[in-house]
Coordinates of N, CA and C in Angstrom, one line a residue:
M1 N 0.9 -1.3 0.0 CA -0.1 0.0 0.0 C 1.0 1.2 0.0
S2 N 0.7 2.2 -1.0 CA 1.4 3.4 -1.0 C 0.7 4.3 -0.3
Y3 N 1.5 5.8 -0.2 CA 0.8 6.9 0.5 C 0.4 8.0 -0.4
D4 N 0.5 7.8 -1.7 CA 0.1 9.0 -2.8 C -0.4 8.1 -3.9
G5 N -1.2 9.0 -4.6 CA -1.4 8.6 -5.9 C -3.0 9.2 -6.3
D6 N -3.3 8.7 -7.4 CA -4.6 9.3 -8.2 C -5.6 8.1 -8.6
P7 N -6.7 8.4 -7.4 CA -7.8 7.2 -7.6 C -8.5 7.6 -8.9
S8 N -9.2 6.4 -9.5 CA -10.0 6.6 -10.6 C -11.0 5.1 -10.5
G9 N -12.3 5.4 -11.1 CA -13.1 4.3 -10.9 C -14.0 4.1 -12.4
P10 N -13.9 2.9 -12.7 CA -14.8 2.6 -13.9 C -16.3 2.4 -13.7
G11 N -17.0 3.0 -14.7 CA -18.5 2.4 -14.7 C -18.9 1.6 -15.7
D12 N -20.1 1.0 -15.2 CA -20.7 -0.1 -16.1 C -22.0 0.3 -16.8
C13 N -22.6 0.0 -18.0 CA -23.7 0.3 -18.4 C -24.7 -1.2 -18.6
L14 N -26.0 -0.9 -18.4 CA -26.8 -1.9 -18.4 C -27.6 -1.8 -19.8
P15 N -27.7 -3.1 -20.7 CA -28.6 -2.7 -21.9 C -30.0 -2.5 -21.6
E16 N -30.7 -1.5 -22.1 CA -31.9 -1.3 -22.1 C -33.0 -2.3 -22.5
H17 N -34.3 -2.3 -21.4 CA -35.2 -3.3 -21.6 C -36.0 -2.9 -22.9
E18 N -36.2 -4.3 -23.7 CA -36.9 -3.9 -25.1 C -38.6 -4.1 -24.8
L19 N -39.0 -3.1 -25.0 CA -40.6 -2.8 -24.8 C -41.4 -3.8 -25.8
P20 N -42.4 -4.2 -25.5 CA -43.1 -5.2 -26.4 C -43.8 -4.3 -27.6
G21 N -43.8 -5.1 -28.8 CA -44.4 -4.4 -30.0 C -45.8 -4.2 -29.8
I22 N -46.5 -3.4 -30.8 CA -48.1 -3.3 -30.9 C -48.5 -3.5 -32.3
D23 N -49.6 -3.8 -32.2 CA -50.1 -4.2 -33.7 C -50.6 -2.7 -34.3
D24 N -51.3 -3.1 -35.5 CA -51.6 -1.9 -36.4 C -53.0 -1.2 -35.8
Q25 N -53.7 -2.1 -35.2 CA -54.9 -1.4 -34.8 C -54.6 -0.1 -33.8
Q26 N -55.6 1.0 -33.8 CA -55.7 2.0 -33.0 C -56.7 1.9 -31.9
G27 N -56.5 2.5 -30.9 CA -57.3 2.3 -29.9 C -57.3 1.2 -28.9
F28 N -58.1 0.9 -28.0 CA -57.8 -0.1 -27.1 C -58.4 -1.5 -27.6
G29 N -59.3 -1.3 -28.7 CA -60.1 -2.9 -29.3 C -60.9 -3.2 -28.4
S30 N -61.3 -4.6 -28.8 CA -62.2 -5.3 -28.0 C -61.9 -5.7 -26.8
A31 N -62.5 -5.8 -25.9 CA -62.1 -6.5 -24.7 C -62.4 -7.8 -24.4
V32 N -63.5 -8.4 -25.3 CA -63.9 -9.5 -25.6 C -63.1 -10.2 -26.3
D33 N -62.8 -9.7 -27.6 CA -62.3 -10.5 -28.8 C -61.1 -9.8 -29.2
P34 N -59.9 -10.1 -28.5 CA -58.5 -9.6 -28.7 C -58.1 -9.8 -30.3
P35 N -57.4 -9.3 -31.0 CA -57.2 -9.6 -32.3 C -56.1 -10.9 -32.2
S36 N -56.4 -11.6 -33.3 CA -56.2 -13.0 -33.7 C -54.5 -13.1 -33.3
D37 N -53.9 -12.3 -33.8 CA -52.3 -12.2 -33.8 C -52.0 -12.2 -32.4
L38 N -52.5 -11.6 -31.4 CA -52.1 -11.3 -30.1 C -52.3 -12.5 -29.0
L39 N -51.3 -13.2 -28.6 CA -51.4 -14.6 -27.7 C -52.0 -13.9 -26.3
T40 N -52.4 -15.2 -25.8 CA -53.2 -14.9 -24.4 C -52.0 -14.7 -23.6
S41 N -50.9 -15.3 -23.7 CA -49.7 -15.3 -23.0 C -49.2 -14.1 -22.9
D42 N -49.2 -13.3 -24.2 CA -48.6 -11.8 -24.2 C -49.6 -11.1 -23.5
L43 N -50.7 -11.4 -23.1 CA -51.7 -10.3 -22.3 C -51.2 -10.6 -21.0
L44 N -50.8 -11.7 -20.6 CA -50.4 -11.9 -19.2 C -49.1 -11.5 -18.9
T45 N -48.1 -11.4 -19.7 CA -46.8 -11.2 -19.3 C -46.3 -10.0 -19.9
S46 N -46.7 -9.2 -20.8 CA -46.2 -7.9 -21.3 C -46.9 -7.0 -20.9
D47 N -46.1 -6.0 -20.4 CA -46.8 -4.5 -19.8 C -46.2 -3.5 -20.3
P48 N -46.7 -3.0 -21.1 CA -46.0 -1.6 -22.0 C -45.9 -0.5 -21.1
L49 N -46.2 -0.7 -19.9 CA -45.9 0.7 -18.8 C -44.7 0.0 -17.9
A50 N -44.3 -1.0 -18.2 CA -43.2 -1.4 -17.2 C -41.8 -0.8 -17.5
L51 N -41.3 -0.6 -16.1 CA -40.1 0.2 -16.2 C -38.8 -0.6 -16.4
D52 N -37.9 0.1 -16.9 CA -36.6 -0.7 -17.0 C -36.1 -1.2 -15.7
P53 N -35.6 -2.3 -15.5 CA -34.9 -2.7 -14.3 C -34.0 -2.1 -14.0
P54 N -33.9 -1.8 -12.4 CA -33.0 -0.7 -12.0 C -31.6 -1.1 -12.1
E55 N -30.6 -0.3 -12.3 CA -29.2 -0.9 -12.2 C -28.8 -1.4 -11.0
P56 N -27.9 -2.3 -10.9 CA -27.5 -2.6 -9.3 C -26.9 -1.8 -8.8
A57 N -27.1 -1.5 -7.5 CA -26.2 -0.5 -6.7 C -24.9 -0.8 -6.7
E58 N -24.2 0.3 -6.8 CA -22.5 0.3 -6.9 C -22.1 0.0 -5.3
E59 N -21.3 -1.2 -5.3 CA -20.6 -1.4 -4.0 C -19.9 -0.6 -3.3
P60 N -19.7 -0.2 -2.1 CA -18.7 0.8 -1.7 C -17.3 0.1 -1.7
P61 N -16.4 1.0 -2.1 CA -15.0 0.6 -2.1 C -14.6 -0.3 -0.9
P62 N -13.7 -1.3 -1.0 CA -13.4 -2.0 0.1 C -12.2 -1.2 1.0
V63 N -12.6 -1.2 2.2 CA -11.3 -0.6 3.2 C -10.4 -1.5 3.8
T64 N -9.3 -1.2 3.5 CA -8.1 -2.2 3.8 C -7.1 -1.5 4.9
S65 N -6.7 -2.4 5.7 CA -5.7 -1.8 6.8 C -4.5 -2.8 6.8
V66 N -3.4 -2.1 7.3 CA -1.9 -2.7 7.2 C -1.6 -2.5 8.4
V67 N -1.5 -3.5 9.4 CA -0.8 -3.1 10.8 C 0.4 -3.5 10.9
T68 N 1.4 -2.6 11.5 CA 2.8 -3.1 11.7 C 3.2 -2.8 12.9
H69 N 3.7 -3.7 13.6 CA 4.3 -3.7 15.0 C 5.8 -3.2 15.0
Y70 N 6.5 -2.3 15.5 CA 7.7 -1.8 15.5 C 8.1 -2.1 17.0
P71 N 9.7 -2.4 17.2 CA 10.3 -2.7 18.4 C 10.0 -1.4 19.2
G72 N 9.9 -1.8 20.6 CA 9.5 -0.6 21.6 C 8.0 -0.6 21.8
G73 N 7.2 -1.3 21.0 CA 5.8 -1.4 21.3 C 5.0 -0.4 20.6
V74 N 5.4 0.2 19.5 CA 4.8 1.3 18.8 C 4.0 0.3 17.5
T75 N 2.7 0.7 17.4 CA 1.8 -0.1 16.6 C 1.5 1.0 15.4
E76 N 1.4 0.7 14.1 CA 1.1 1.7 13.2 C 0.1 1.2 12.2
V77 N -1.0 1.7 11.9 CA -2.2 1.2 11.4 C -2.3 2.2 10.1
A78 N -2.2 1.5 9.0 CA -2.4 2.3 7.6 C -3.7 1.9 6.9
T79 N -4.6 2.9 6.9 CA -5.7 2.6 6.2 C -6.1 3.1 4.8
D80 N -6.5 2.3 3.8 CA -7.1 2.8 2.6 C -8.6 2.9 2.6
L81 N -9.2 4.1 2.5 CA -10.3 4.3 2.9 C -11.3 4.1 1.5
D82 N -10.5 4.4 0.4 CA -11.6 4.4 -0.9 C -11.0 3.3 -1.7
G83 N -10.3 2.2 -1.5 CA -10.0 1.3 -2.2 C -9.0 1.4 -3.3
D84 N -8.1 2.6 -3.4 CA -7.5 3.2 -4.7 C -5.9 2.5 -4.4
G85 N -5.7 1.9 -3.2 CA -4.4 1.3 -3.0 C -3.4 2.2 -2.3
Y86 N -4.1 3.4 -1.9 CA -3.2 4.4 -1.4 C -3.7 4.8 0.2
A87 N -3.0 4.9 1.3 CA -3.3 5.2 2.5 C -4.0 6.6 2.8
E88 N -5.3 6.8 3.2 CA -5.6 8.1 3.4 C -5.5 8.3 5.1
L89 N -5.5 7.3 5.9 CA -5.1 7.6 7.3 C -4.0 6.6 7.8
L90 N -3.3 7.3 8.7 CA -2.1 6.7 9.4 C -2.4 7.0 11.0
E91 N -2.1 5.7 11.6 CA -2.7 5.8 13.0 C -1.4 5.2 13.9
Y92 N -0.7 5.8 15.0 CA 0.3 5.3 15.7 C -0.3 5.2 17.3
D93 N -0.2 4.1 17.7 CA -0.3 3.5 19.0 C 0.9 3.4 19.8
V94 N 1.3 4.4 20.6 CA 2.8 4.5 20.9 C 2.9 3.8 22.4
D95 N 1.8 3.7 23.1 CA 1.8 3.1 24.6 C 1.0 2.0 24.5
G96 N 0.6 1.1 23.6 CA 0.1 -0.2 23.7 C -1.4 -0.2 24.2
D97 N -2.2 0.9 24.4 CA -3.4 0.8 25.2 C -4.6 0.9 24.1
R98 N -4.3 0.5 22.5 CA -4.9 0.3 21.5 C -5.7 1.5 21.2
L99 N -5.5 2.8 21.4 CA -5.8 4.0 21.1 C -4.8 4.8 20.2
A100 N -5.2 5.3 19.1 CA -4.4 6.2 18.6 C -3.7 7.4 19.3
D101 N -2.4 7.7 19.2 CA -2.1 8.7 19.9 C -1.5 9.7 19.0
V102 N -1.2 9.2 18.0 CA -1.0 10.3 16.7 C -1.8 9.6 15.3
R103 N -2.4 10.7 14.8 CA -3.1 10.6 13.4 C -3.0 11.4 12.3
Y104 N -2.5 10.7 11.3 CA -2.3 11.7 10.0 C -3.5 11.3 9.1
Q105 N -4.1 12.3 8.4 CA -5.1 12.0 7.5 C -4.9 13.0 6.2
D106 N -5.5 12.5 5.3 CA -5.6 13.0 3.9 C -7.1 13.3 3.8
T107 N -7.4 14.5 4.2 CA -8.8 14.9 4.4 C -9.4 15.5 2.9
D108 N -8.6 15.7 1.9 CA -9.2 16.1 0.6 C -9.0 15.1 -0.3
W109 N -8.3 14.0 0.0 CA -8.1 13.2 -0.9 C -7.4 13.1 -2.3
D110 N -6.5 14.0 -2.0 CA -5.5 14.3 -3.0 C -4.1 13.5 -2.9
G111 N -4.0 12.4 -2.0 CA -3.0 11.6 -2.1 C -1.9 12.0 -1.3
R112 N -2.1 13.3 -0.3 CA -1.0 13.8 0.6 C -1.7 13.8 2.0
L113 N -1.0 13.6 2.9 CA -1.6 13.6 4.4 C -1.6 15.1 4.7
D114 N -2.6 15.6 5.1 CA -2.7 17.2 5.4 C -3.2 17.5 6.8
S115 N -3.5 16.6 7.6 CA -4.1 16.6 8.9 C -3.3 16.0 10.1
V116 N -2.8 16.5 11.0 CA -2.3 15.8 12.1 C -3.0 15.9 13.7
E117 N -3.2 14.7 14.2 CA -4.0 14.8 15.6 C -3.1 14.3 16.5
R118 N -2.9 14.9 17.7 CA -1.9 14.3 18.6 C -2.7 14.0 20.1
D119 N -2.3 13.1 20.7 CA -2.8 13.1 22.3 C -1.4 13.0 23.0
S120 N -0.9 14.3 23.2 CA 0.4 14.5 23.7 C 0.7 13.8 25.1
D121 N -0.4 13.7 25.9 CA -0.4 13.2 27.4 C -0.8 11.7 27.4
L122 N -1.0 11.1 26.2 CA -1.6 9.7 26.2 C -2.6 9.4 27.3
D123 N -3.7 10.4 27.2 CA -4.5 10.3 28.2 C -6.0 9.7 27.4
G124 N -5.7 9.6 26.2 CA -6.9 9.0 25.3 C -7.7 9.9 24.6
R125 N -7.4 11.6 24.7 CA -8.1 12.6 24.3 C -7.1 13.2 23.5
I126 N -7.4 13.9 22.0 CA -6.8 14.6 21.5 C -6.2 16.2 21.9
D127 N -5.3 16.6 21.8 CA -4.9 17.9 22.4 C -4.2 18.9 21.6
Q128 N -3.9 18.5 20.3 CA -3.2 19.2 19.3 C -3.6 18.7 18.0
V129 N -3.9 19.7 17.1 CA -4.5 19.5 15.6 C -3.8 20.2 14.7
L130 N -2.8 19.7 13.8 CA -2.1 20.6 12.7 C -2.7 20.3 11.5
E131 N -3.1 21.4 10.5 CA -3.7 21.5 9.5 C -3.1 22.2 8.3
D132 N -2.9 21.5 7.2 CA -2.5 22.2 6.0 C -3.5 22.3 5.2
N133 N -4.1 23.6 5.1 CA -5.6 23.8 4.7 C -5.5 24.1 3.0
D134 N -4.3 24.4 2.4 CA -4.1 24.6 1.2 C -3.4 23.6 0.3
G135 N -3.0 22.4 1.0 CA -2.4 21.4 0.1 C -1.2 21.9 -0.3
D136 N -0.5 22.7 0.4 CA 0.8 23.0 -0.1 C 2.1 22.4 0.6
G137 N 1.8 21.5 1.4 CA 2.6 20.7 2.5 C 3.3 21.7 3.6
R138 N 2.8 22.9 3.9 CA 3.1 23.5 4.9 C 1.8 23.7 6.0
V139 N 2.0 23.6 7.5 CA 1.2 23.6 8.3 C 0.4 25.1 8.3
D140 N -0.7 25.3 8.2 CA -1.4 26.7 8.1 C -2.2 26.9 9.6
S141 N -2.2 26.0 10.4 CA -2.7 26.0 11.5 C -2.6 25.2 12.6
V142 N -2.1 25.6 13.9 CA -2.1 24.7 15.1 C -3.0 24.9 16.1
V143 N -3.9 24.1 16.4 CA -4.9 24.3 17.5 C -4.5 23.2 18.7
T144 N -4.4 23.9 19.9 CA -3.8 23.0 21.2 C -4.8 23.4 22.3
D145 N -5.1 22.2 23.0 CA -5.7 22.2 24.4 C -4.4 22.2 25.5
T146 N -4.3 23.3 26.1 CA -3.2 23.1 26.9 C -3.6 22.6 28.3
N147 N -4.7 22.9 28.8 CA -5.0 22.4 30.0 C -5.6 21.0 30.0
R148 N -5.8 20.2 28.7 CA -6.5 18.9 28.6 C -7.8 18.8 29.2
D149 N -8.6 19.9 29.1 CA -10.1 20.1 29.2 C -10.9 19.7 28.2
G150 N -10.4 19.3 26.8 CA -11.1 19.0 25.8 C -11.6 20.1 25.0
V151 N -11.3 21.3 25.3 CA -11.5 22.7 24.6 C -10.3 23.2 24.2
P152 N -10.1 23.8 22.8 CA -9.1 24.4 22.6 C -8.9 25.8 23.2
D153 N -7.8 25.9 23.5 CA -7.5 27.2 24.2 C -6.3 28.2 23.6
R154 N -5.5 27.3 22.6 CA -4.3 28.2 22.1 C -4.5 27.9 20.5
V155 N -4.1 29.0 19.6 CA -4.6 28.8 18.0 C -3.4 29.7 17.7
V156 N -2.6 29.0 16.8 CA -1.5 29.9 15.7 C -1.9 29.5 14.5
A157 N -2.1 30.6 13.5 CA -2.5 30.4 12.3 C -1.8 31.3 11.2
D158 N -1.6 30.7 10.0 CA -1.0 31.4 9.0 C -2.2 31.8 8.1
A159 N -2.7 33.1 8.2 CA -4.4 33.4 7.8 C -3.9 33.7 6.3
D160 N -2.7 34.0 5.6 CA -2.9 34.3 4.4 C -2.1 33.5 3.6
L161 N -1.7 32.3 4.3 CA -1.1 31.0 3.8 C 0.3 31.3 2.8
D162 N 1.3 32.3 3.5 CA 2.3 32.4 2.9 C 3.6 31.6 3.6
G163 N 2.9 30.6 4.5 CA 4.1 29.8 5.1 C 4.7 30.4 6.6
R164 N 4.1 31.7 6.9 CA 4.5 32.0 8.3 C 3.2 32.5 9.2
P165 N 3.4 32.2 10.2 CA 2.3 32.4 11.3 C 2.1 34.0 11.4
D166 N 0.9 34.4 11.5 CA 0.4 35.8 11.4 C -0.7 36.1 12.5
T167 N -1.3 35.0 13.1 CA -2.5 35.2 14.1 C -2.0 34.3 15.3
W168 N -2.0 34.9 16.4 CA -2.2 34.0 17.8 C -3.3 34.3 18.6
M169 N -3.9 33.3 18.8 CA -5.1 33.4 19.9 C -5.1 32.8 21.2
T170 N -5.3 33.3 22.1 CA -5.3 32.7 23.5 C -6.5 32.8 24.4
D171 N -6.8 31.8 24.9 CA -8.2 31.6 25.9 C -7.5 31.7 27.2
G172 N -7.1 32.7 28.1 CA -6.3 32.6 29.3 C -7.3 32.1 30.4
D173 N -8.5 32.1 30.3 CA -9.4 31.8 31.5 C -10.0 30.5 31.0
F174 N -9.9 29.8 29.9 CA -10.4 28.4 29.5 C -11.8 28.4 29.6
D175 N -12.2 29.5 29.1 CA -14.0 29.5 28.9 C -14.4 29.3 27.5
G176 N -13.5 28.9 26.8 CA -13.7 28.5 25.4 C -13.7 29.8 24.5
R177 N -13.6 31.0 24.9 CA -13.5 32.2 24.1 C -12.1 32.9 24.1
P178 N -11.6 33.3 23.0 CA -10.3 33.9 23.1 C -10.3 35.3 23.8
D179 N -9.3 35.5 25.0 CA -9.0 36.7 25.4 C -7.9 37.5 25.0
E180 N -7.0 37.1 24.0 CA -6.0 37.7 23.5 C -5.7 37.3 22.1
I181 N -5.9 38.4 21.3 CA -5.3 38.1 19.9 C -4.3 39.0 19.5
R182 N -3.2 38.3 18.8 CA -2.1 39.0 18.3 C -2.2 38.9 16.7
V183 N -2.0 40.0 16.1 CA -1.8 39.8 14.6 C -0.5 40.5 14.2
D184 N -0.3 40.2 12.9 CA 1.2 40.6 12.2 C 0.5 40.9 10.9
P185 N -0.1 42.1 10.7 CA -0.4 42.4 9.4 C 0.6 42.8 8.4
D186 N 1.8 43.2 8.6 CA 2.9 43.4 7.8 C 3.8 42.2 7.7
E187 N 3.3 41.2 8.1 CA 4.3 39.8 8.0 C 5.6 40.1 8.0
D188 N 6.2 40.9 9.2 CA 7.5 40.8 9.4 C 7.9 39.9 10.4
G189 N 6.9 39.0 11.0 CA 7.3 37.8 12.0 C 7.0 38.3 13.1
K190 N 6.7 39.7 13.7 CA 6.3 40.2 15.1 C 5.0 40.6 14.9
A191 N 4.4 40.6 16.1 CA 2.9 40.9 16.3 C 2.8 42.5 16.2
D192 N 2.0 43.0 15.6 CA 1.9 44.5 15.3 C 0.6 45.2 16.3
R193 N -0.3 44.1 16.5 CA -1.8 44.7 16.9 C -2.3 43.5 18.0
L194 N -2.3 44.2 19.3 CA -2.9 43.1 20.4 C -4.4 43.5 20.7
L195 N -5.3 42.8 20.5 CA -6.6 42.6 20.9 C -6.8 42.0 22.2
L196 N -7.7 42.8 23.1 CA -7.8 42.1 24.4 C -9.3 42.1 24.7
D197 N -9.6 41.0 25.4 CA -10.9 40.9 26.2 C -10.8 40.9 27.7
T198 N -10.7 42.2 28.0 CA -10.4 42.6 29.5 C -11.3 42.0 30.5
D199 N -12.7 42.1 30.1 CA -13.4 41.6 31.3 C -14.2 40.3 30.8
H200 N -13.5 39.5 29.8 CA -13.8 37.9 29.5 C -15.4 37.9 29.4
D201 N -16.1 38.9 28.6 CA -17.2 38.6 28.1 C -17.5 38.3 26.7
G202 N -16.5 38.0 26.0 CA -16.3 37.3 24.8 C -16.4 38.5 23.5
T203 N -16.1 39.9 24.0 CA -16.0 40.8 23.3 C -14.7 41.7 23.4
I204 N -14.1 41.8 22.2 CA -12.8 42.6 22.1 C -13.1 44.1 22.7
D205 N -12.5 44.5 23.9 CA -12.6 45.8 24.2 C -11.6 46.7 24.4
Q206 N -10.4 46.2 24.0 CA -9.2 47.1 24.0 C -8.4 46.6 22.8
V207 N -7.7 47.6 22.2 CA -6.8 47.3 21.0 C -5.6 48.3 21.4
N208 N -4.4 47.5 21.3 CA -3.0 48.1 21.5 C -2.3 48.1 20.2
Y209 N -1.9 48.9 19.5 CA -0.8 48.9 18.4 C 0.6 49.0 18.9
Q210 N 1.4 47.9 18.7 CA 2.6 47.7 19.2 C 3.5 48.2 18.1
D211 N 2.8 48.5 16.8 CA 3.9 49.0 15.9 C 3.3 50.6 15.5
R212 N 3.8 51.5 15.9 CA 3.5 53.0 15.6 C 3.1 53.1 14.2
Q213 N 3.7 52.6 13.3 CA 3.3 52.6 11.8 C 2.1 52.3 11.2
I214 N 1.5 51.6 12.0 CA 0.3 50.9 11.6 C -1.1 51.3 12.5
N215 N -0.8 52.4 13.4 CA -1.5 52.7 14.4 C -2.5 53.9 13.8
P216 N -3.7 53.9 13.7 CA -4.4 54.7 12.9 C -4.7 56.1 13.8
Y217 N -4.3 56.1 15.1 CA -4.7 57.0 15.8 C -3.4 57.9 16.3
V218 N -2.4 57.5 15.5 CA -1.1 58.2 16.1 C -0.9 59.4 15.0
T219 N -0.8 60.7 15.4 CA -0.5 61.7 14.6 C 1.0 62.1 14.8
N220 N 1.4 62.6 13.7 CA 3.1 63.0 13.7 C 3.0 64.4 14.1

């Protein structure tokens, strides 16, 4: 099983059902004396309104997995979800509890793994997710649950997909809403603007410009 490729699938056609022929008579004819060339068996078996038999439903592609046990107790499971011969899912169990501690996925089915989920403390819950949103092979966002409560509280993102992070969000009180947002509009690698939710009501109420050149309120 490989880890990249271009899936394709063939299609099948069924021959159309041949409708019964009709005679030269117009109208319905006599219900008592049918035409001599129309057999009784035809009346019983032929239905001019019968629909073509439905095509058989396409079977779902087979899902196959390859399990590899490495020295030290690490187990790898590579799964081909669409039957094209390439793995769309890689899972690693590093502590032998039969739960995936690291999971790589090909979410857009382009043959490249673009999402990583990690259980850093091996408690059975994912606490970090890395994603390549544009398929260029570079991570565009990292979402982390630092206090292991199941809710993300830190996000680092590359909003313009140029390969460098430019947005940092932190939920300091762990209520599920960001309290601090830093942005780097000029892409120099340093945060230029700081947005704060000082009263933790979910609404930004303070903006600090750390770069005077982008502060619209600064007068020379």
